[in-house]
Amino acid sequence: MVVTAAMTVAPAALLAAVFVVMFCEAKEKHNQHSEFTIEDLVCSVSDLFGAGTETTSTTVRYGLLLLLKYPEVTAKVQEEIGHVVGRHRSPCMQDRSCMPYTDAVVHEIQRYINLLPTNLPHAVTCEVKFRNYLIPKGTTVFTSLTSVLHDEKEFPNPKVFDPGHFLDESGNFKKSDYFMPFSAGIIEITLGPLG
Ligand code: HEM
């Protein structure tokens, strides 16, 4: 199977089209209080394409490469899918809790590939004291997501692709507070597929 950016562009394009229609309808009705200004439209569409497309398609591409590299992992995922979903229906969200191994593999792909190692830049809105440092208001700060995703204590052998990082001794899915590919802190973005 070939995964192209187009496969993730399609839903974004659909949403962009919905925004355009809403914008036009709002304008047609001369609704002065409408949220749909041309600026909102441009921001929403560029957010969807810029933030939502490349991240998802690159993650899927890396995921497929890892599944090719580790056929024993792929076989276990296939077995779990066959057992829980089978061949006669589409998967649904309720299946997720019954698929700890597949859930762990998806998490491990995101942890291992460390897609956005330094997150996006942020600025402190007030003077901040952090350990022995005083960070003046307005300073641009980068949070190192690598330092968390590849933390050696939380994930032994962090450079090794191992779904066991997210499984307990009984094979149940093990949540980790160190799983933060979508950012850190209270502004954590939850638009991603696992968010
Ligand atoms: C594997 C998939 C994804 C990953 C790893 C990911 C990761 C991230 C990260 C690390 C940030 C920066 C957060 C911050 O500023 O602290 C971010 C921001 C954002 N993401 Fe995602 N994301 C993914 C998918 C998506 C999708 C599917 C959408 C929308 C459909 C989306 C929309 C956004 C938006 C709107 C922002 C904020 C951009 C801004 O502040 O200008 N992301 N994402």
GROMACS .gro file of C-alpha atoms and ligand atoms in nm:
model
  238
    1MET     CA    1   0.000   0.000   0.000
    2VAL     CA    2   0.130   0.345  -0.088
    3VAL     CA    3   0.048   0.617   0.163
    4THR     CA    4   0.065   0.963   0.018
    5ALA     CA    5   0.008   1.303   0.170
    6ALA     CA    6  -0.310   1.308  -0.041
    7MET     CA    7  -0.465   1.047   0.189
    8THR     CA    8  -0.448   1.288   0.480
    9VAL     CA    9  -0.508   1.595   0.267
   10ALA     CA   10  -0.849   1.460   0.163
   11PRO     CA   11  -1.024   1.504   0.503
   12ALA     CA   12  -0.852   1.840   0.552
   13ALA     CA   13  -0.968   1.950   0.206
   14LEU     CA   14  -1.322   1.844   0.294
   15LEU     CA   15  -1.312   2.046   0.614
   16ALA     CA   16  -1.166   2.342   0.426
   17ALA     CA   17  -1.456   2.318   0.181
   18VAL     CA   18  -1.703   2.316   0.474
   19PHE     CA   19  -1.538   2.632   0.612
   20VAL     CA   20  -1.564   2.803   0.274
   21VAL     CA   21  -1.936   2.714   0.245
   22MET     CA   22  -2.004   2.839   0.602
   23PHE     CA   23  -1.815   3.157   0.526
   24CYS     CA   24  -2.010   3.221   0.207
   25GLU     CA   25  -2.345   3.148   0.376
   26ALA     CA   26  -2.262   3.384   0.663
   27LYS     CA   27  -2.166   3.655   0.418
   28GLU     CA   28  -2.478   3.601   0.207
   29LYS     CA   29  -2.694   3.653   0.514
   30HIS     CA   30  -2.498   3.974   0.590
   31ASN     CA   31  -2.444   3.845   0.939
   32GLN     CA   32  -2.216   4.109   1.085
   33HIS     CA   33  -2.166   3.906   1.405
   34SER     CA   34  -2.050   3.596   1.221
   35GLU     CA   35  -1.725   3.439   1.340
   36PHE     CA   36  -1.645   3.354   0.980
   37THR     CA   37  -1.428   3.643   0.874
   38ILE     CA   38  -1.183   3.600   0.588
   39GLU     CA   39  -0.902   3.604   0.845
   40ASP     CA   40  -1.060   3.315   1.041
   41LEU     CA   41  -1.105   3.128   0.716
   42VAL     CA   42  -0.741   3.167   0.614
   43CYS     CA   43  -0.616   3.073   0.965
   44SER     CA   44  -0.840   2.766   0.992
   45VAL     CA   45  -0.753   2.635   0.646
   46SER     CA   46  -0.379   2.689   0.693
   47ASP     CA   47  -0.396   2.527   1.040
   48LEU     CA   48  -0.571   2.224   0.897
   49PHE     CA   49  -0.328   2.182   0.609
   50GLY     CA   50  -0.013   2.302   0.785
   51ALA     CA   51  -0.060   2.139   1.127
   52GLY     CA   52  -0.282   1.844   1.042
   53THR     CA   53  -0.154   1.704   0.714
   54GLU     CA   54   0.222   1.661   0.726
   55THR     CA   55   0.218   1.542   1.090
   56THR     CA   56  -0.034   1.269   1.023
   57SER     CA   57   0.101   1.149   0.687
   58THR     CA   58   0.460   1.137   0.815
   59THR     CA   59   0.353   0.944   1.125
   60VAL     CA   60   0.161   0.692   0.911
   61ARG     CA   61   0.457   0.658   0.673
   62TYR     CA   62   0.704   0.595   0.956
   63GLY     CA   63   0.456   0.357   1.116
   64LEU     CA   64   0.432   0.147   0.801
   65LEU     CA   65   0.812   0.140   0.765
   66LEU     CA   66   0.845   0.021   1.126
   67LEU     CA   67   0.585  -0.250   1.066
   68LEU     CA   68   0.789  -0.364   0.764
   69LYS     CA   69   1.108  -0.363   0.971
   70TYR     CA   70   0.956  -0.561   1.261
   71PRO     CA   71   0.739  -0.835   1.105
   72GLU     CA   72   0.696  -1.006   1.445
   73VAL     CA   73   0.523  -0.690   1.572
   74THR     CA   74   0.309  -0.671   1.258
   75ALA     CA   75   0.204  -1.035   1.302
   76LYS     CA   76   0.084  -0.967   1.658
   77VAL     CA   77  -0.108  -0.657   1.547
   78GLN     CA   78  -0.269  -0.857   1.266
   79GLU     CA   79  -0.362  -1.132   1.508
   80GLU     CA   80  -0.524  -0.883   1.746
   81ILE     CA   81  -0.712  -0.710   1.465
   82GLY     CA   82  -0.833  -1.046   1.334
   83HIS     CA   83  -0.944  -1.151   1.681
   84VAL     CA   84  -1.120  -0.827   1.787
   85VAL     CA   85  -1.244  -0.674   1.461
   86GLY     CA   86  -1.245  -0.970   1.224
   87ARG     CA   87  -1.307  -0.946   0.852
   88HIS     CA   88  -1.676  -0.862   0.838
   89ARG     CA   89  -1.702  -0.512   0.983
   90SER     CA   90  -1.510  -0.185   1.009
   91PRO     CA   91  -1.319  -0.102   1.326
   92CYS     CA   92  -1.479   0.139   1.575
   93MET     CA   93  -1.353   0.341   1.872
   94GLN     CA   94  -1.493   0.087   2.121
   95ASP     CA   95  -1.248  -0.170   1.982
   96ARG     CA   96  -0.951   0.028   2.109
   97SER     CA   97  -0.985  -0.080   2.473
   98CYS     CA   98  -0.983  -0.445   2.359
   99MET     CA   99  -0.665  -0.399   2.154
  100PRO     CA  100  -0.385  -0.326   2.404
  101TYR     CA  101  -0.108  -0.450   2.179
  102THR     CA  102  -0.215  -0.241   1.878
  103ASP     CA  103  -0.265   0.059   2.107
  104ALA     CA  104   0.087   0.009   2.243
  105VAL     CA  105   0.230  -0.017   1.890
  106VAL     CA  106   0.065   0.311   1.783
  107HIS     CA  107   0.199   0.485   2.096
  108GLU     CA  108   0.543   0.335   2.048
  109ILE     CA  109   0.553   0.454   1.685
  110GLN     CA  110   0.483   0.810   1.801
  111ARG     CA  111   0.729   0.787   2.090
  112TYR     CA  112   1.003   0.634   1.881
  113ILE     CA  113   0.980   0.865   1.579
  114ASN     CA  114   0.971   1.174   1.803
  115LEU     CA  115   0.814   1.373   1.521
  116LEU     CA  116   0.847   1.725   1.664
  117PRO     CA  117   1.151   1.700   1.894
  118THR     CA  118   1.150   2.062   2.010
  119ASN     CA  119   0.775   2.124   1.989
  120LEU     CA  120   0.665   2.462   1.849
  121PRO     CA  121   0.812   2.783   1.992
  122HIS     CA  122   0.623   2.950   2.276
  123ALA     CA  123   0.675   3.279   2.461
  124VAL     CA  124   0.645   3.331   2.835
  125THR     CA  125   0.365   3.577   2.912
  126CYS     CA  126   0.523   3.693   3.240
  127GLU     CA  127   0.858   3.672   3.415
  128VAL     CA  128   0.918   3.310   3.514
  129LYS     CA  129   1.156   3.164   3.770
  130PHE     CA  130   1.265   2.821   3.655
  131ARG     CA  131   1.521   2.643   3.876
  132ASN     CA  132   1.814   2.888   3.893
  133TYR     CA  133   1.705   3.085   3.590
  134LEU     CA  134   1.493   3.394   3.556
  135ILE     CA  135   1.316   3.398   3.218
  136PRO     CA  136   1.210   3.753   3.123
  137LYS     CA  137   0.857   3.817   2.994
  138GLY     CA  138   0.833   3.763   2.618
  139THR     CA  139   1.127   3.521   2.590
  140THR     CA  140   1.083   3.248   2.330
  141VAL     CA  141   1.107   2.904   2.486
  142PHE     CA  142   1.127   2.558   2.331
  143THR     CA  143   1.026   2.247   2.527
  144SER     CA  144   1.233   1.940   2.446
  145LEU     CA  145   0.980   1.666   2.380
  146THR     CA  146   1.275   1.432   2.308
  147SER     CA  147   1.388   1.455   2.670
  148VAL     CA  148   1.053   1.309   2.776
  149LEU     CA  149   0.974   1.069   2.488
  150HIS     CA  150   1.325   0.920   2.509
  151ASP     CA  151   1.357   0.932   2.887
  152GLU     CA  152   1.571   0.635   2.992
  153LYS     CA  153   1.402   0.572   3.326
  154GLU     CA  154   1.048   0.573   3.187
  155PHE     CA  155   1.137   0.389   2.865
  156PRO     CA  156   1.434   0.155   2.913
  157ASN     CA  157   1.641   0.144   2.591
  158PRO     CA  158   1.459   0.445   2.447
  159LYS     CA  159   1.636   0.417   2.112
  160VAL     CA  160   1.488   0.071   2.060
  161PHE     CA  161   1.145   0.028   1.900
  162ASP     CA  162   0.962  -0.181   2.160
  163PRO     CA  163   0.582  -0.180   2.207
  164GLY     CA  164   0.659  -0.326   2.553
  165HIS     CA  165   0.728   0.032   2.660
  166PHE     CA  166   0.348   0.070   2.676
  167LEU     CA  167   0.251  -0.275   2.811
  168ASP     CA  168   0.251  -0.411   3.166
  169GLU     CA  169   0.359  -0.764   3.265
  170SER     CA  170   0.011  -0.900   3.186
  171GLY     CA  171   0.002  -0.745   2.839
  172ASN     CA  172  -0.240  -0.468   2.936
  173PHE     CA  173  -0.193  -0.122   2.788
  174LYS     CA  174   0.019   0.093   3.019
  175LYS     CA  175  -0.043   0.467   3.004
  176SER     CA  176   0.258   0.692   3.046
  177ASP     CA  177   0.269   1.056   3.153
  178TYR     CA  178   0.585   1.078   2.942
  179PHE     CA  179   0.389   1.020   2.621
  180MET     CA  180   0.363   1.373   2.488
  181PRO     CA  181   0.413   1.387   2.111
  182PHE     CA  182   0.138   1.652   2.094
  183SER     CA  183   0.314   1.902   2.323
  184ALA     CA  184   0.370   1.949   2.695
  185GLY     CA  185   0.196   2.135   2.974
  186ILE     CA  186  -0.150   2.278   3.008
  187ILE     CA  187  -0.168   2.402   2.648
  188GLU     CA  188  -0.137   2.044   2.525
  189ILE     CA  189  -0.290   2.018   2.177
  190THR     CA  190  -0.543   1.738   2.149
  191LEU     CA  191  -0.639   1.757   1.786
  192GLY     CA  192  -0.414   1.469   1.685
  193PRO     CA  193  -0.550   1.119   1.630
  194LEU     CA  194  -0.441   1.004   1.976
  195GLY     CA  195  -0.514   1.330   2.148
  196HEM     C1  196   0.049   1.260   1.454
  196HEM     C2  197  -0.021   1.369   1.442
  196HEM     C3  198   0.012   1.501   1.509
  196HEM     C4  199   0.117   1.539   1.589
  196HEM     C5  200   0.236   1.454   1.634
  196HEM     C6  201   0.095   1.676   1.624
  196HEM     C7  202   0.179   1.750   1.705
  196HEM     C8  203   0.163   1.883   1.735
  196HEM     C9  204   0.252   1.963   1.819
  196HEM    C10  205   0.376   1.910   1.892
  196HEM    C11  206   0.203   2.086   1.822
  196HEM    C12  207   0.262   2.205   1.898
  196HEM    C13  208   0.185   2.226   2.024
  196HEM    C14  209   0.230   2.345   2.098
  196HEM     O1  210   0.238   2.454   2.042
  196HEM     O2  211   0.261   2.332   2.218
  196HEM    C15  212   0.083   2.089   1.740
  196HEM    C16  213   0.005   2.200   1.719
  196HEM    C17  214  -0.111   2.200   1.647
  196HEM     N1  215  -0.170   2.093   1.585
  196HEM    FE1  216  -0.098   1.907   1.580
  196HEM     N2  217  -0.021   1.719   1.566
  196HEM    C18  218  -0.075   1.616   1.495
  196HEM    C19  219  -0.192   1.617   1.421
  196HEM    C20  220  -0.275   1.725   1.408
  196HEM    C21  221  -0.401   1.726   1.335
  196HEM    C22  222  -0.460   1.604   1.264
  196HEM    C23  223  -0.450   1.851   1.343
  196HEM    C24  224  -0.577   1.910   1.285
  196HEM    C25  225  -0.661   1.850   1.207
  196HEM    C26  226  -0.357   1.929   1.420
  196HEM    C27  227  -0.372   2.063   1.447
  196HEM    C28  228  -0.284   2.138   1.523
  196HEM    C29  229  -0.302   2.279   1.547
  196HEM    C30  230  -0.417   2.366   1.498
  196HEM    C31  231  -0.193   2.319   1.623
  196HEM    C32  232  -0.164   2.459   1.676
  196HEM    C33  233  -0.085   2.531   1.573
  196HEM    C34  234  -0.051   2.670   1.620
  196HEM     O3  235  -0.038   2.691   1.741
  196HEM     O4  236  -0.036   2.754   1.532
  196HEM     N3  237  -0.252   1.849   1.458
  196HEM     N4  238   0.062   1.963   1.690
   0.00000   0.00000   0.00000
